[in-house]
């Protein structure tokens, strides 16, 4: 039984394909202005095992050809994320909270707490031993505690987004930042740059701000082991390091492919659907 | 020799200097250079002195206010933003009871007692959502000069609602509105932006309780669209000084007369 999960985020779109619940392939691409088209591009990336974001695949995949797969071959397709309602060939949608919980549970059995920070939101999720969500809190109102904050800072400092985390770790001076607002933090950063402060030191201060913000959110649902970080932010070693420092005693687990948790969860929900329908002798409608 | 004084308001985006002789404003300067606050203050003072044809020695007393007031050169004393805004507002509008100051990065709502003393105040300086920066960013994004934004908003017969309160997310929302098919008229988008501004300012002011006369000041008060939308929300008149940005510096100068 082939099932597909799509996570259409504000910045990146991920597609995961399972064969009887086992990971067959996945892909991730940049989200474009057209969600429907982005979905197709993400599927394409998965089928042809081509990931355009962040380099090569880091999860082991079965040595099986997937190039011949088509959307029509899927027994069930579930979409999640910001752009989920505009995926024309999805059979169902499931919330990103549930999908991230399920996906993280699949990636890290025994997970209890998940921090997921994406392009424009941040979620703290608690799951039980079955990967079902028991509590969560989300910020999607303020750019300050989201990937957008880091994007703006990278932009202000004229640095590629994927470099700022590493650069922040080379800091030698602590600069306390007063602002949680992305707009004000950006002007503060620019002012400090003009005063001659180094990029590394400015970045370290800002990574500290965003980490504290994330931990503040987490504490509202409680942090218990195992603790996992998913979403784009998990790829930022600067934030991960700051969080590790602040959560002293607790292990902070970063899956090999943290951005795919949502799509994986969606694909697993699709697997549930496919099995249910199979038992009932029903199939999903042919995708348009 | 008359007792000539000066007030300096060191704001987050600009420095304002007012030179006062009795109840005559001899000079009022607003300077936005983006340089260090110190350099900016010196430049503003120089410009004000030139405007009033005075020398620095002629200034008997200087009081500073604004976010950067502790670093103000020239100043003998500092006074709080709220008290200076209250004094300055009452100078122009003796019956002022509510003052709403909306600057580049922070907004303050002040309730005054009948005698003009500050009874209550509330400030937002944590979130760019209702700030001048919000308007500034929108102006750049839509390529409509900041000074024309207000007039543009008044051309619309309806306002396109902007759901996001966050300045950053609102910008993305406006981009999607601009690209929508069929397109949303720009004036309606700009009207929506102004509605959002007033939502925030009105909510802030309500926390201290609004009572007429209501005075608006700060750079944002230069936007006629914001003022009209505020009046519509209030169901009443909003008074705005001819130069709304100098109210804090004027209040500081008035305090400089006393000490």
Coordinates of C-alpha atoms in Angstrom, one line a residue:
Chain A
X1 CA 0.0 0.0 0.0
X2 CA 1.5 3.2 -1.1
X3 CA 0.7 6.4 0.9
X4 CA 1.9 10.0 0.5
X5 CA 2.1 12.9 2.9
X6 CA 2.6 16.5 1.8
X7 CA 3.6 19.3 4.2
X8 CA 3.2 22.6 2.4
X9 CA 4.9 25.1 4.6
X10 CA 5.4 28.8 4.1
X11 CA 9.0 28.5 3.0
X12 CA 9.5 24.8 2.1
X13 CA 7.3 22.0 0.9
X14 CA 8.0 18.4 1.8
X15 CA 6.7 15.1 0.4
X16 CA 7.1 11.7 1.9
X17 CA 6.0 8.4 0.4
X18 CA 5.6 5.2 2.4
X19 CA 5.2 1.6 1.3
X20 CA 3.1 -0.3 3.8
X21 CA 4.2 2.3 6.4
X22 CA 7.9 2.1 5.6
X23 CA 9.7 5.1 4.3
X24 CA 10.2 4.7 0.5
X25 CA 11.4 8.2 -0.4
X26 CA 11.0 11.9 0.4
X27 CA 11.8 15.2 -1.0
X28 CA 11.8 18.9 -0.1
X29 CA 11.6 22.0 -2.2
X30 CA 11.1 25.7 -1.9
X31 CA 7.5 26.9 -1.6
X32 CA 6.5 29.0 -4.6
X33 CA 3.6 31.5 -4.9
X34 CA 1.3 28.8 -6.2
X35 CA 0.5 26.1 -3.6
X36 CA -0.9 23.6 -6.0
X37 CA 2.1 23.8 -8.3
X38 CA 4.4 23.6 -5.3
X39 CA 2.7 20.4 -4.3
X40 CA 3.5 18.9 -7.7
X41 CA 7.1 20.0 -7.5
X42 CA 7.5 18.5 -4.1
X43 CA 6.0 15.1 -5.3
X44 CA 8.4 15.3 -8.2
X45 CA 11.4 15.8 -5.9
X46 CA 10.3 12.8 -3.8
X47 CA 9.8 10.5 -6.7
X48 CA 13.1 11.4 -8.3
X49 CA 14.9 11.5 -5.0
X50 CA 16.0 15.1 -5.7
X51 CA 16.1 17.4 -2.8
X52 CA 16.8 21.1 -3.6
X53 CA 17.1 22.3 -0.1
X54 CA 20.0 21.9 2.3
X55 CA 21.8 19.3 0.3
X56 CA 21.6 15.5 0.0
X57 CA 19.2 13.2 1.8
X58 CA 20.3 12.2 5.2
X59 CA 17.9 9.4 5.9
X60 CA 18.7 5.9 4.6
X61 CA 16.3 5.0 1.8
X62 CA 15.6 1.5 0.4
X63 CA 17.6 0.7 -2.8
X64 CA 14.5 0.6 -4.9
X65 CA 13.5 2.6 -8.0
X66 CA 10.9 5.3 -7.3
X67 CA 11.1 7.2 -10.6
X68 CA 8.2 5.4 -12.1
X69 CA 5.8 6.3 -9.3
X70 CA 2.8 8.5 -10.1
X71 CA 0.3 10.4 -7.9
X72 CA -2.4 8.0 -9.2
X73 CA -0.5 5.0 -7.7
X74 CA -1.0 6.3 -4.2
X75 CA -3.7 4.5 -2.1
X76 CA -4.1 7.6 0.0
X77 CA -2.7 11.1 0.1
X78 CA -2.9 13.4 3.1
X79 CA -1.8 17.1 3.1
X80 CA -0.8 19.2 6.0
X81 CA 0.7 22.6 6.7
X82 CA -0.1 26.2 5.8
X83 CA -1.0 25.3 2.1
X84 CA -2.8 22.1 2.8
X85 CA -6.2 23.1 1.5
X86 CA -4.9 23.9 -1.9
X87 CA -3.3 20.6 -2.8
X88 CA -5.7 19.4 -5.5
X89 CA -4.8 15.7 -5.3
X90 CA -5.0 15.3 -1.5
X91 CA -7.7 13.0 -0.2
X92 CA -7.7 14.5 3.2
X93 CA -6.0 17.1 5.3
X94 CA -4.7 16.7 8.8
X95 CA -3.5 19.6 11.1
X96 CA 0.2 20.1 11.2
X97 CA 0.2 19.7 15.0
X98 CA -1.0 16.1 14.7
X99 CA 1.3 15.4 11.7
X100 CA 4.4 16.7 13.5
X101 CA 3.5 14.8 16.6
X102 CA 3.1 11.6 14.6
X103 CA 6.1 12.2 12.4
X104 CA 8.4 13.0 15.3
X105 CA 7.1 9.8 17.1
X106 CA 8.1 7.8 14.1
X107 CA 11.5 9.4 13.8
X108 CA 12.2 9.2 17.6
X109 CA 10.2 6.5 19.4
X110 CA 9.5 7.5 23.0
X111 CA 9.4 11.2 22.1
X112 CA 7.3 13.3 24.6
X113 CA 8.0 16.9 23.7
X114 CA 8.5 18.5 20.3
X115 CA 9.6 21.9 19.4
X116 CA 8.7 22.7 15.8
X117 CA 9.7 26.0 14.3
X118 CA 9.1 26.7 10.7
X119 CA 9.0 29.7 8.4
X120 CA 6.3 31.6 10.1
X121 CA 5.3 29.8 13.2
X122 CA 6.5 28.0 16.3
X123 CA 4.9 25.1 18.0
X124 CA 5.4 23.3 21.3
X125 CA 3.8 19.8 21.2
X126 CA 3.3 17.1 23.8
X127 CA 2.6 13.6 22.6
X128 CA 1.9 10.3 24.4
X129 CA 3.5 7.0 23.9
X130 CA 1.5 6.4 20.7
X131 CA 2.5 9.7 19.2
X132 CA -0.9 11.2 19.8
X133 CA -1.0 14.9 20.7
X134 CA -1.9 15.5 24.3
X135 CA -1.2 19.3 24.5
X136 CA 0.2 22.0 22.3
X137 CA 0.7 25.7 22.0
X138 CA 1.4 27.6 18.8
X139 CA 2.6 31.1 18.0
X140 CA 1.7 32.1 14.5
X141 CA 0.8 35.7 15.3
X142 CA 4.2 37.2 15.9
X143 CA 7.1 36.9 13.5
X144 CA 9.5 37.3 16.4
X145 CA 9.6 33.7 17.5
X146 CA 9.7 32.1 14.1
X147 CA 12.0 31.3 11.2
X148 CA 11.0 34.7 9.8
X149 CA 13.0 36.4 12.5
X150 CA 16.2 34.7 11.5
X151 CA 15.5 35.3 7.8
X152 CA 15.2 39.0 8.4
X153 CA 18.4 39.1 10.5
X154 CA 20.2 37.2 7.8
X155 CA 18.9 39.6 5.3
X156 CA 19.9 42.6 7.3
X157 CA 23.4 41.3 7.8
X158 CA 23.6 40.2 4.1
X159 CA 24.3 36.6 4.9
X160 CA 22.8 33.4 3.6
X161 CA 20.3 31.9 6.0
X162 CA 22.1 28.6 6.3
X163 CA 25.3 30.2 7.5
X164 CA 24.1 32.3 10.4
X165 CA 23.8 29.4 12.9
X166 CA 27.4 28.3 12.4
X167 CA 28.6 31.9 12.4
X168 CA 26.9 32.6 15.7
X169 CA 28.9 29.9 17.4
X170 CA 32.1 31.8 16.7
X171 CA 31.0 34.7 18.8
X172 CA 33.4 35.9 21.5
X173 CA 31.3 38.6 23.1
X174 CA 27.8 38.5 24.6
X175 CA 25.5 41.3 23.4
X176 CA 22.2 41.4 25.2
X177 CA 19.3 42.2 22.9
X178 CA 16.3 44.1 24.1
X179 CA 13.8 43.3 21.4
X180 CA 11.7 40.2 20.7
X181 CA 10.0 41.9 17.8
X182 CA 11.7 41.0 14.5
X183 CA 11.3 44.5 13.1
X184 CA 13.0 46.2 16.1
X185 CA 15.6 43.5 16.5
X186 CA 16.5 44.0 12.9
X187 CA 17.1 47.7 13.4
X188 CA 19.0 47.0 16.5
X189 CA 21.2 44.6 14.6
X190 CA 21.8 47.2 11.9
X191 CA 22.7 49.9 14.4
X192 CA 25.1 47.5 16.1
X193 CA 26.7 46.6 12.8
X194 CA 27.2 50.3 12.1
X195 CA 28.9 50.7 15.5
X196 CA 31.3 48.0 14.5
X197 CA 30.0 44.9 16.3
X198 CA 30.9 41.7 14.6
X199 CA 28.3 39.6 12.7
X200 CA 29.1 36.6 15.0
X201 CA 28.5 38.5 18.2
X202 CA 25.3 40.1 16.9
X203 CA 24.1 36.7 15.6
X204 CA 24.9 35.1 19.0
X205 CA 22.8 37.7 20.8
X206 CA 19.8 37.2 18.4
X207 CA 20.1 33.4 18.5
X208 CA 19.9 33.7 22.3
X209 CA 16.7 35.8 22.0
X210 CA 14.9 33.3 19.7
X211 CA 16.0 30.3 21.8
X212 CA 14.6 31.9 24.9
X213 CA 11.4 32.6 23.1
X214 CA 11.1 29.0 22.0
X215 CA 11.8 27.7 25.5
X216 CA 9.3 30.1 26.9
X217 CA 6.7 28.5 24.6
X218 CA 7.9 25.0 25.6
X219 CA 7.6 25.6 29.3
X220 CA 3.9 26.4 28.8
X221 CA 3.3 22.8 27.8
X222 CA 6.1 21.4 30.0
X223 CA 9.3 19.8 28.7
X224 CA 9.8 16.1 29.3
X225 CA 12.1 13.5 27.7
X226 CA 12.5 12.6 25.0
X227 CA 12.7 16.1 23.6
X228 CA 12.9 16.5 19.9
X229 CA 13.3 19.6 17.6
X230 CA 11.8 19.5 14.2
X231 CA 11.3 21.9 11.4
X232 CA 13.7 24.2 9.7
X233 CA 15.1 25.6 12.9
X234 CA 16.6 22.2 13.8
X235 CA 19.1 22.8 11.0
X236 CA 20.3 25.9 12.8
X237 CA 23.2 24.7 15.0
X238 CA 23.3 28.1 16.7
X239 CA 19.7 27.9 18.0
X240 CA 20.1 24.2 18.9
X241 CA 23.3 25.0 20.9
X242 CA 21.6 27.8 22.8
X243 CA 18.6 25.5 23.6
X244 CA 21.0 22.8 24.7
X245 CA 22.7 25.2 27.0
X246 CA 19.5 26.4 28.6
X247 CA 18.0 22.9 29.0
X248 CA 21.2 21.8 30.7
X249 CA 20.2 18.3 31.9
X250 CA 18.0 17.3 29.1
X251 CA 19.0 15.6 25.9
X252 CA 18.0 17.6 22.8
X253 CA 17.4 15.2 19.9
X254 CA 17.7 16.3 16.4
X255 CA 16.5 13.8 13.8
X256 CA 18.6 13.2 10.7
X257 CA 16.0 14.9 8.6
X258 CA 14.0 17.2 10.9
X259 CA 12.1 19.0 8.3
X260 CA 10.3 16.0 7.0
X261 CA 8.5 15.2 10.3
X262 CA 5.2 16.8 9.1
X263 CA 5.1 15.1 5.8
X264 CA 6.0 11.8 7.4
X265 CA 3.2 12.2 9.9
X266 CA 0.8 13.0 7.1
X267 CA 1.9 9.9 5.1
X268 CA 1.3 7.8 8.2
X269 CA -2.2 9.2 8.6
X270 CA -2.7 8.4 5.0
X271 CA -1.6 4.9 5.8
X272 CA -4.3 4.7 8.5
X273 CA -6.9 5.9 6.0
X274 CA -5.8 3.4 3.4
X275 CA -6.0 0.5 5.8
X276 CA -9.4 1.6 7.1
X277 CA -10.8 1.9 3.6
X278 CA -9.3 -1.4 2.6
X279 CA -11.0 -3.2 5.4
X280 CA -14.2 -1.5 4.5
X281 CA -13.7 -2.5 0.8
X282 CA -13.5 1.1 -0.3
X283 CA -10.8 3.0 -2.2
X284 CA -10.0 6.7 -2.2
X285 CA -11.5 8.7 -5.1
X286 CA -9.2 9.1 -8.1
X287 CA -7.2 12.2 -7.5
X288 CA -7.9 15.1 -9.9
Chain B
X1 CA 17.6 89.2 28.5
X2 CA 14.6 87.0 28.0
X3 CA 14.7 83.6 29.6
X4 CA 15.3 81.4 26.5
X5 CA 15.3 77.7 26.9
X6 CA 15.5 74.5 24.8
X7 CA 13.9 71.1 24.9
X8 CA 15.5 68.0 23.2
X9 CA 13.5 64.9 22.4
X10 CA 15.8 62.0 21.6
X11 CA 13.5 59.6 19.8
X12 CA 14.4 56.2 18.4
X13 CA 14.3 57.4 14.8
X14 CA 14.7 61.2 15.1
X15 CA 15.8 64.0 17.4
X16 CA 13.7 67.0 17.9
X17 CA 14.8 70.4 19.4
X18 CA 12.5 73.3 20.3
X19 CA 13.8 76.7 21.4
X20 CA 11.3 78.6 23.5
X21 CA 11.0 82.2 24.7
X22 CA 8.0 82.7 27.0
X23 CA 5.2 81.3 24.9
X24 CA 6.9 81.9 21.6
X25 CA 8.5 79.0 19.7
X26 CA 11.6 80.5 18.2
X27 CA 12.7 77.3 16.5
X28 CA 11.5 73.7 16.0
X29 CA 13.7 71.1 14.3
X30 CA 13.1 67.5 13.6
X31 CA 16.2 65.6 12.4
X32 CA 16.5 62.1 11.1
X33 CA 20.1 61.4 10.1
X34 CA 20.5 57.8 11.3
X35 CA 23.9 58.7 12.8
X36 CA 24.7 58.4 16.5
X37 CA 22.2 59.9 18.8
X38 CA 24.8 62.3 20.1
X39 CA 25.8 63.6 16.7
X40 CA 22.2 63.9 15.7
X41 CA 21.4 66.0 18.9
X42 CA 24.3 68.3 18.2
X43 CA 23.2 68.8 14.6
X44 CA 19.6 69.4 15.6
X45 CA 20.6 72.0 18.2
X46 CA 22.8 73.7 15.6
X47 CA 19.9 73.8 13.2
X48 CA 17.6 75.2 15.8
X49 CA 20.1 77.9 16.9
X50 CA 20.5 78.9 13.3
X51 CA 16.7 79.0 12.8
X52 CA 16.3 81.3 15.9
X53 CA 19.5 83.2 15.2
X54 CA 20.9 82.5 18.6
X55 CA 24.1 81.1 20.0
X56 CA 24.3 78.2 22.4
X57 CA 25.3 80.6 25.3
X58 CA 21.8 82.3 24.9
X59 CA 20.1 79.1 26.0
X60 CA 19.6 79.4 29.7
X61 CA 18.4 75.9 30.4
X62 CA 17.9 72.6 28.5
X63 CA 15.7 69.7 29.4
X64 CA 15.9 66.3 27.6
X65 CA 13.2 63.7 27.0
X66 CA 12.7 60.7 24.8
X67 CA 14.1 57.1 24.8
X68 CA 17.6 58.4 24.5
X69 CA 17.4 61.2 27.0
X70 CA 20.0 59.9 29.4
X71 CA 22.6 60.4 26.7
X72 CA 21.5 63.9 25.6
X73 CA 24.2 66.4 25.3
X74 CA 23.5 70.0 26.5
X75 CA 20.7 68.9 28.9
X76 CA 20.8 69.8 32.5
X77 CA 17.9 67.7 33.4
X78 CA 15.6 64.9 32.0
X79 CA 11.9 64.5 32.2
X80 CA 9.7 61.5 31.3
X81 CA 8.2 61.2 27.9
X82 CA 4.7 61.2 29.3
X83 CA 5.0 64.4 31.3
X84 CA 6.7 66.2 28.3
X85 CA 4.0 65.0 25.9
X86 CA 1.3 66.1 28.3
X87 CA 2.8 69.6 28.7
X88 CA 3.4 70.0 25.0
X89 CA -0.1 68.9 24.1
X90 CA -1.7 71.2 26.6
X91 CA 0.3 74.1 25.1
X92 CA -1.5 73.7 21.8
X93 CA -4.8 72.4 23.2
X94 CA -5.4 73.6 26.7
X95 CA -8.4 71.3 27.2
X96 CA -6.5 68.1 26.2
X97 CA -7.4 65.2 28.4
X98 CA -6.1 62.3 26.2
X99 CA -2.8 62.3 24.4
X100 CA -1.9 59.6 21.9
X101 CA 1.7 59.8 20.8
X102 CA 2.5 57.4 17.9
X103 CA 6.2 57.4 17.0
X104 CA 8.5 55.3 14.8
X105 CA 8.8 52.5 17.3
X106 CA 6.7 53.2 20.3
X107 CA 3.2 54.5 21.0
X108 CA 2.0 56.0 24.2
X109 CA -1.5 56.9 25.4
X110 CA -1.8 59.3 28.3
X111 CA -4.8 60.4 30.3
X112 CA -4.6 63.8 31.8
X113 CA -6.5 65.2 34.8
X114 CA -8.5 68.4 34.3
X115 CA -5.4 70.4 35.5
X116 CA -3.2 68.7 32.9
X117 CA -1.3 66.4 35.2
X118 CA -0.7 62.9 34.0
X119 CA -3.1 60.5 35.6
X120 CA -2.4 57.3 33.7
X121 CA -0.3 56.2 30.8
X122 CA 0.4 53.1 28.8
X123 CA 3.1 52.4 26.2
X124 CA 3.8 49.8 23.6
X125 CA 7.4 49.6 22.5
X126 CA 7.5 45.8 22.1
X127 CA 5.7 45.3 18.9
X128 CA 6.1 47.0 15.6
X129 CA 2.4 46.3 14.7
X130 CA 0.9 49.7 15.4
X131 CA 4.1 51.8 15.0
X132 CA 5.3 54.3 12.5
X133 CA 7.7 51.6 11.2
X134 CA 4.7 49.5 10.1
X135 CA 3.5 52.5 7.9
X136 CA 7.1 53.1 6.7
X137 CA 7.6 49.5 5.6
X138 CA 4.2 49.5 3.8
X139 CA 5.1 52.8 2.1
X140 CA 8.3 51.3 0.8
X141 CA 6.7 48.1 -0.2
X142 CA 3.8 49.7 -2.1
X143 CA 6.1 52.4 -3.5
X144 CA 3.8 55.2 -2.2
X145 CA 5.7 58.0 -0.5
X146 CA 5.1 58.1 3.2
X147 CA 3.7 61.6 3.0
X148 CA 1.1 60.5 0.5
X149 CA -0.1 57.3 2.2
X150 CA -2.8 59.0 4.2
X151 CA -4.3 60.8 1.2
X152 CA -4.3 57.5 -0.7
X153 CA -6.2 55.8 2.1
X154 CA -8.9 58.5 1.9
X155 CA -9.6 57.8 -1.7
X156 CA -11.0 54.4 -0.9
X157 CA -14.7 53.8 -0.3
X158 CA -14.0 50.7 1.7
X159 CA -11.1 49.2 3.6
X160 CA -9.6 45.8 2.7
X161 CA -9.2 44.1 6.1
X162 CA -5.8 43.0 7.1
X163 CA -6.0 40.0 9.4
X164 CA -2.4 40.0 10.7
X165 CA -1.5 42.3 13.5
X166 CA 2.2 41.5 13.1
X167 CA 4.0 44.1 10.9
X168 CA 6.0 41.4 9.2
X169 CA 3.1 39.0 8.5
X170 CA 0.9 42.0 7.5
X171 CA 3.4 42.9 4.9
X172 CA 3.2 39.4 3.4
X173 CA -0.6 39.6 3.5
X174 CA -0.5 43.0 1.7
X175 CA 1.7 41.4 -1.0
X176 CA -0.8 38.7 -1.6
X177 CA -3.6 41.3 -1.7
X178 CA -1.7 43.3 -4.3
X179 CA -1.3 40.1 -6.4
X180 CA -4.8 38.9 -6.0
X181 CA -6.9 38.2 -9.1
X182 CA -9.0 40.2 -9.6
X183 CA -6.8 42.9 -8.0
X184 CA -7.8 44.7 -4.9
X185 CA -7.6 48.5 -5.5
X186 CA -4.5 49.9 -3.9
X187 CA -6.4 52.6 -2.1
X188 CA -8.5 50.0 -0.4
X189 CA -5.4 48.1 0.7
X190 CA -3.9 51.3 2.1
X191 CA -7.2 52.1 3.9
X192 CA -7.0 48.6 5.4
X193 CA -3.4 49.3 6.6
X194 CA -4.7 52.5 8.2
X195 CA -7.5 50.6 9.9
X196 CA -5.0 48.2 11.4
X197 CA -2.9 51.1 12.7
X198 CA -6.0 52.7 14.3
X199 CA -7.1 49.3 15.7
X200 CA -3.8 49.2 17.7
X201 CA -3.7 52.9 18.7
X202 CA -7.4 52.9 19.7
X203 CA -6.9 49.7 21.8
X204 CA -3.9 51.3 23.5
X205 CA -5.8 54.5 24.2
X206 CA -8.8 52.7 25.5
X207 CA -6.6 51.2 28.2
X208 CA -6.3 54.6 29.8
X209 CA -9.8 55.7 28.8
X210 CA -10.4 58.2 26.1
X211 CA -11.9 61.6 27.0
X212 CA -12.0 64.7 24.9
X213 CA -10.1 66.7 23.9
X214 CA -8.2 63.9 22.3
X215 CA -4.8 65.0 20.9
X216 CA -2.6 62.9 18.6
X217 CA 1.0 63.6 18.1
X218 CA 4.2 62.0 17.0
X219 CA 5.3 61.3 13.4
X220 CA 2.3 59.0 12.7
X221 CA -0.1 61.9 13.5
X222 CA 1.2 63.5 10.3
X223 CA -0.7 60.9 8.4
X224 CA -4.2 62.4 7.7
X225 CA -5.6 58.9 7.0
X226 CA -4.7 57.7 10.5
X227 CA -6.2 60.8 12.1
X228 CA -9.5 60.5 10.1
X229 CA -9.7 56.8 10.8
X230 CA -9.1 57.5 14.5
X231 CA -11.9 60.1 14.5
X232 CA -14.2 57.7 12.8
X233 CA -13.4 55.0 15.4
X234 CA -13.8 57.6 18.2
X235 CA -16.9 59.2 16.9
X236 CA -15.4 62.6 17.6
X237 CA -12.8 65.1 16.8
X238 CA -9.1 64.5 17.2
X239 CA -6.8 67.5 17.5
X240 CA -3.4 67.5 15.9
X241 CA -0.8 70.2 16.2
X242 CA 0.6 71.7 13.0
X243 CA 3.9 70.0 13.7
X244 CA 3.0 66.9 15.7
X245 CA 6.5 65.6 16.0
X246 CA 7.8 68.4 18.2
X247 CA 5.3 68.0 21.1
X248 CA 7.7 66.1 23.3
X249 CA 10.5 68.5 22.8
X250 CA 8.2 71.5 23.4
X251 CA 7.0 69.9 26.6
X252 CA 10.6 69.5 27.7
X253 CA 11.3 73.2 26.8
X254 CA 8.3 74.2 28.9
X255 CA 9.8 72.3 31.8
X256 CA 13.1 74.0 31.2
X257 CA 11.3 77.3 31.8
X258 CA 10.3 76.2 35.3
X259 CA 13.5 75.0 36.8

